[in-house]
CSV table of C-alpha atoms in Angstrom, one decimal:
chain,number,residue,atom,x,y,z
A,8,ALA,CA,-0.2,0.1,0.1
A,9,GLN,CA,1.4,3.6,-0.4
A,10,THR,CA,1.9,5.9,2.2
A,11,VAL,CA,3.2,9.3,2.5
A,12,THR,CA,5.0,10.6,5.1
A,13,GLN,CA,5.3,14.4,6.7
A,14,SER,CA,8.4,14.5,9.4
A,15,GLN,CA,8.2,17.9,10.8
A,16,PRO,CA,4.8,18.6,12.5
A,17,GLU,CA,5.8,22.5,12.5
A,18,MET,CA,8.3,24.6,11.1
A,19,SER,CA,8.0,28.4,11.3
A,20,VAL,CA,10.0,31.1,8.8
A,21,GLN,CA,10.6,34.7,8.6
A,22,GLU,CA,8.8,36.5,6.4
A,23,ALA,CA,10.8,37.1,3.3
A,24,GLU,CA,12.6,34.1,3.8
A,25,THR,CA,12.4,30.6,2.3
A,26,VAL,CA,11.3,27.5,4.0
A,27,THR,CA,11.4,23.9,2.4
A,28,LEU,CA,8.6,21.4,4.2
A,29,SER,CA,9.8,17.9,3.2
A,30,CYS,CA,7.8,14.9,2.0
A,31,THR,CA,8.7,11.5,1.6
A,32,TYR,CA,6.5,8.6,0.0
A,33,ASP,CA,6.5,5.0,-0.5
A,34,THR,CA,5.2,3.2,-3.9
A,35,SER,CA,5.7,0.2,-6.3
A,36,GLU,CA,3.6,2.3,-9.0
A,37,SER,CA,5.7,3.9,-11.7
A,38,ASP,CA,3.3,6.1,-12.7
A,39,TYR,CA,1.6,8.5,-10.5
A,40,TYR,CA,1.2,12.0,-9.0
A,41,LEU,CA,2.0,14.2,-6.2
A,42,PHE,CA,0.4,17.1,-5.2
A,43,TRP,CA,1.1,19.8,-2.0
A,44,TYR,CA,-2.6,20.7,-0.2
A,45,LYS,CA,-2.4,24.4,1.9
A,46,GLN,CA,-5.3,24.5,4.7
A,47,PRO,CA,-5.3,28.0,6.1
A,48,PRO,CA,-7.6,28.0,9.5
A,49,SER,CA,-10.2,28.4,7.6
A,50,ARG,CA,-10.1,24.5,7.1
A,51,GLN,CA,-10.8,25.1,3.1
A,52,MET,CA,-8.1,22.9,1.2
A,53,ILE,CA,-6.1,24.5,-1.4
A,54,LEU,CA,-4.1,23.0,-4.0
A,55,VAL,CA,-0.7,24.9,-4.1
A,56,ILE,CA,1.1,22.2,-6.8
A,57,ARG,CA,1.3,19.4,-8.3
A,58,GLN,CA,3.6,17.4,-10.0
A,59,GLU,CA,3.4,14.1,-12.6
A,60,ALA,CA,6.2,11.5,-12.0
A,61,TYR,CA,6.6,10.5,-15.9
A,62,LYS,CA,7.6,14.6,-15.8
A,63,GLN,CA,11.8,15.2,-14.6
A,64,GLN,CA,11.1,19.1,-14.4
A,65,ASN,CA,10.2,20.1,-11.1
A,66,ALA,CA,6.6,22.2,-11.0
A,67,THR,CA,7.1,25.5,-10.4
A,68,GLU,CA,4.1,28.0,-9.4
A,69,ASN,CA,5.2,31.8,-8.7
A,70,ARG,CA,6.6,31.3,-5.5
A,71,PHE,CA,5.7,27.7,-4.8
A,72,SER,CA,8.7,24.8,-6.2
A,73,VAL,CA,9.0,20.8,-5.8
A,74,ASN,CA,12.4,18.7,-5.8
A,75,PHE,CA,11.0,16.1,-6.8
A,76,GLN,CA,13.5,13.2,-6.3
A,77,LYS,CA,11.5,10.3,-7.8
A,78,ALA,CA,14.2,7.2,-7.0
A,79,ALA,CA,14.5,8.6,-3.5
A,80,LYS,CA,10.8,8.9,-3.1
A,81,SER,CA,11.1,12.8,-2.1
A,82,PHE,CA,8.6,15.4,-3.0
A,83,SER,CA,9.7,18.2,-0.8
A,84,LEU,CA,7.9,21.9,-1.3
A,85,LYS,CA,10.4,25.1,-1.3
A,86,ILE,CA,8.2,28.3,-0.1
A,87,SER,CA,10.0,31.3,-1.5
A,88,ASP,CA,9.6,34.8,-0.2
A,89,SER,CA,7.2,34.0,2.5
A,90,GLN,CA,4.2,35.9,3.2
A,91,LEU,CA,1.6,35.8,6.4
A,92,GLY,CA,-0.5,34.4,4.4
A,93,ASP,CA,1.6,31.4,3.7
A,94,ALA,CA,0.3,30.4,7.2
A,95,ALA,CA,-1.4,27.3,7.5
A,96,MET,CA,-0.9,23.6,7.5
A,97,TYR,CA,0.5,21.9,4.5
A,98,PHE,CA,-0.7,18.2,2.9
A,99,CYS,CA,1.2,16.3,0.8
A,100,ALA,CA,-0.8,13.6,-1.1
A,101,TYR,CA,-0.6,11.2,-3.7
A,102,ARG,CA,-2.3,9.4,-6.8
A,103,GLY,CA,-1.8,6.6,-8.5
A,104,TYR,CA,-1.7,6.6,-12.3
A,105,ASN,CA,-4.8,4.4,-12.5
A,106,THR,CA,-6.7,5.3,-9.3
A,107,ASP,CA,-9.1,8.1,-7.3
A,108,LYS,CA,-7.8,8.3,-3.9
A,109,LEU,CA,-5.5,11.3,-2.5
A,110,ILE,CA,-3.1,9.8,0.2
A,111,PHE,CA,-2.1,12.1,2.7
A,112,GLY,CA,0.9,12.9,5.1
A,113,THR,CA,0.0,13.8,8.7
A,114,GLY,CA,0.7,17.8,7.8
A,115,THR,CA,3.2,20.2,8.6
A,116,ARG,CA,2.1,23.2,10.2
A,117,LEU,CA,4.1,26.7,9.0
A,118,GLN,CA,4.0,29.4,11.1
A,119,VAL,CA,5.3,32.6,9.2
A,120,PHE,CA,7.1,35.0,11.4
A,121,PRO,CA,6.9,39.0,10.2
B,14,ASN,CA,-19.0,29.0,-11.4
B,15,ALA,CA,-19.6,28.0,-7.6
B,16,GLY,CA,-16.6,25.6,-6.2
B,17,VAL,CA,-18.3,22.7,-4.1
B,18,MET,CA,-20.6,23.1,-1.5
B,19,GLN,CA,-21.0,21.3,1.9
B,20,ASN,CA,-23.8,21.6,4.4
B,21,PRO,CA,-24.2,21.9,6.5
B,22,ARG,CA,-20.5,23.8,7.8
B,23,HIS,CA,-21.3,22.9,11.4
B,24,LEU,CA,-23.1,19.4,12.4
B,25,VAL,CA,-23.8,18.9,16.6
B,26,ARG,CA,-25.5,15.3,17.1
B,27,ARG,CA,-25.9,13.0,20.4
B,28,ARG,CA,-24.7,9.8,20.7
B,29,GLY,CA,-26.8,7.4,18.8
B,30,GLN,CA,-28.5,10.0,16.7
B,31,GLU,CA,-28.0,10.2,12.7
B,32,ALA,CA,-26.0,12.2,10.5
B,33,ARG,CA,-26.8,13.8,7.5
B,34,LEU,CA,-23.6,15.3,5.4
B,35,ARG,CA,-24.6,17.0,1.8
B,36,CYS,CA,-22.3,17.9,-0.7
B,37,SER,CA,-23.0,19.5,-3.8
B,38,PRO,CA,-20.0,19.2,-6.7
B,39,MET,CA,-19.4,21.8,-8.6
B,40,LYS,CA,-20.9,22.5,-12.0
B,41,GLY,CA,-20.2,19.3,-14.7
B,42,HIS,CA,-18.9,17.4,-12.4
B,43,SER,CA,-19.6,14.1,-12.0
B,44,HIS,CA,-17.4,12.7,-9.6
B,45,VAL,CA,-17.4,13.0,-5.9
B,46,TYR,CA,-15.2,11.6,-3.0
B,47,TRP,CA,-15.4,11.8,0.5
B,48,TYR,CA,-12.8,12.3,2.5
B,49,ARG,CA,-12.6,12.2,7.0
B,50,GLN,CA,-9.9,14.8,9.1
B,51,LEU,CA,-9.7,13.7,12.6
B,52,PRO,CA,-8.2,16.0,14.7
B,53,GLU,CA,-4.5,16.5,14.3
B,54,GLU,CA,-4.4,14.2,11.2
B,55,GLY,CA,-4.2,14.2,7.4
B,56,LEU,CA,-7.2,13.8,5.3
B,57,LYS,CA,-8.3,9.9,5.0
B,58,PHE,CA,-10.2,8.9,1.7
B,59,MET,CA,-13.8,6.8,2.4
B,60,VAL,CA,-15.8,6.3,-0.9
B,61,TYR,CA,-15.5,7.7,-4.4
B,62,LEU,CA,-19.0,7.9,-6.3
B,63,GLN,CA,-20.5,8.9,-10.0
B,64,LYS,CA,-24.2,9.7,-10.5
B,65,GLU,CA,-25.9,6.3,-9.0
B,66,ASN,CA,-22.4,4.3,-8.7
B,67,ILE,CA,-20.1,3.8,-5.9
B,68,ILE,CA,-17.1,3.0,-7.5
B,69,ASP,CA,-14.8,2.6,-4.4
B,70,GLU,CA,-16.0,2.3,-1.0
B,71,SER,CA,-12.8,0.9,0.7
B,72,GLY,CA,-11.8,3.2,3.5
B,73,MET,CA,-15.5,3.7,4.4
B,74,PRO,CA,-16.3,2.0,8.1
B,75,LYS,CA,-18.2,-1.2,7.7
B,76,GLU,CA,-21.4,-0.5,9.7
B,77,ARG,CA,-23.1,3.0,10.3
B,78,PHE,CA,-21.9,4.8,7.2
B,79,SER,CA,-23.4,5.0,4.2
B,80,ALA,CA,-23.0,7.1,0.9
B,81,GLU,CA,-25.0,8.2,-1.9
B,82,PHE,CA,-25.1,10.1,-5.3
B,83,PRO,CA,-28.5,10.3,-6.7
B,84,LYS,CA,-29.4,11.4,-10.2
B,85,GLU,CA,-30.8,14.6,-9.2
B,86,GLY,CA,-29.5,16.2,-6.1
B,87,PRO,CA,-26.6,16.4,-3.5
B,88,SER,CA,-24.3,13.4,-2.5
B,89,ILE,CA,-25.1,12.5,0.9
B,90,LEU,CA,-22.6,11.1,3.6
B,91,ARG,CA,-25.2,9.4,6.1
B,92,ILE,CA,-23.9,8.3,9.3
B,93,GLN,CA,-26.2,5.9,11.3
B,94,GLN,CA,-25.8,6.2,15.6
B,95,VAL,CA,-23.1,8.5,15.9
B,96,VAL,CA,-20.1,7.5,18.2
B,97,ARG,CA,-17.7,10.2,19.9
B,98,GLY,CA,-15.2,8.6,17.7
B,99,ASP,CA,-16.8,10.2,14.7
B,100,SER,CA,-16.4,13.6,15.8
B,101,ALA,CA,-14.1,14.9,12.8
B,102,ALA,CA,-14.3,17.2,10.0
B,103,TYR,CA,-15.7,15.8,6.5
B,104,PHE,CA,-14.8,16.6,3.2
B,105,CYS,CA,-15.9,16.3,0.1
B,106,ALA,CA,-14.2,17.0,-3.6
B,107,SER,CA,-15.7,16.7,-7.2
B,108,SER,CA,-14.1,16.1,-10.4
B,109,PRO,CA,-15.2,16.4,-14.1
B,110,THR,CA,-13.5,13.1,-14.9
B,111,ALA,CA,-12.4,9.6,-13.9
B,112,THR,CA,-9.0,9.1,-13.7
B,113,LEU,CA,-9.3,5.5,-15.2
B,114,ALA,CA,-7.0,6.7,-18.3
B,115,GLY,CA,-5.1,8.5,-15.9
B,116,GLY,CA,-5.9,12.4,-16.7
B,117,GLU,CA,-4.5,14.8,-15.3
B,118,TYR,CA,-7.5,16.2,-13.4
B,119,GLU,CA,-7.8,17.7,-10.1
B,120,GLN,CA,-10.1,17.5,-7.2
B,121,TYR,CA,-11.8,20.5,-6.2
B,122,PHE,CA,-12.6,20.5,-2.4
B,123,GLY,CA,-15.5,21.9,-0.1
B,124,PRO,CA,-15.2,23.8,3.1
B,125,GLY,CA,-16.1,20.7,4.9
B,126,THR,CA,-19.0,19.8,7.3
B,127,ARG,CA,-17.6,19.5,11.2
B,128,LEU,CA,-19.4,17.1,12.9
B,129,THR,CA,-19.4,17.2,17.0
B,130,VAL,CA,-20.9,14.2,18.7
B,131,THR,CA,-21.7,15.0,22.2
């Protein structure tokens, strides 16, 4: 069975600085998708970024980028120029190529200090 | 285009009562997913439905829980005889297409229903 592990329960960063959130996963599949979701205090789940396993190029979305290491089964999220509005829970998630359910990690709570 | 709607946002039930959670997918979406988030945990998949069909219920508890997505109307997650351990946030997500072809779709999440069992 696939599993997703986020080993950092909490992280903090100063405004305008860069922070990296870690995620590792375990799977025997060769094709799959990886996601980072943000959950602010409102609890709304917001998709931050998505990576297809067959793409070697790391995904980027404005200040958010990933470091996808397929052989190491690692998928970290880098937030550049951190803003106060980035403070939230961040969840890493996996979806197999031929399945529909998302498998989530336990989350990392990010605090941003002015 | 309205997003995924869930109601109620907060639901309080006494032990032994029934809880009904509703989810209206985004317009044009015919695939609905339910996830449960226990306190301080990530979301756990419960069930995946298409109109009038349950596609994958591998995450549903075997007893007391059921889900439906009728031809007309919202998807319903029903919990009978609730217990304190059912207290959680229940999220619904929807998508426009299936994934068997490996489609690069997104699941769009609703705001969740927080169920409290007293």
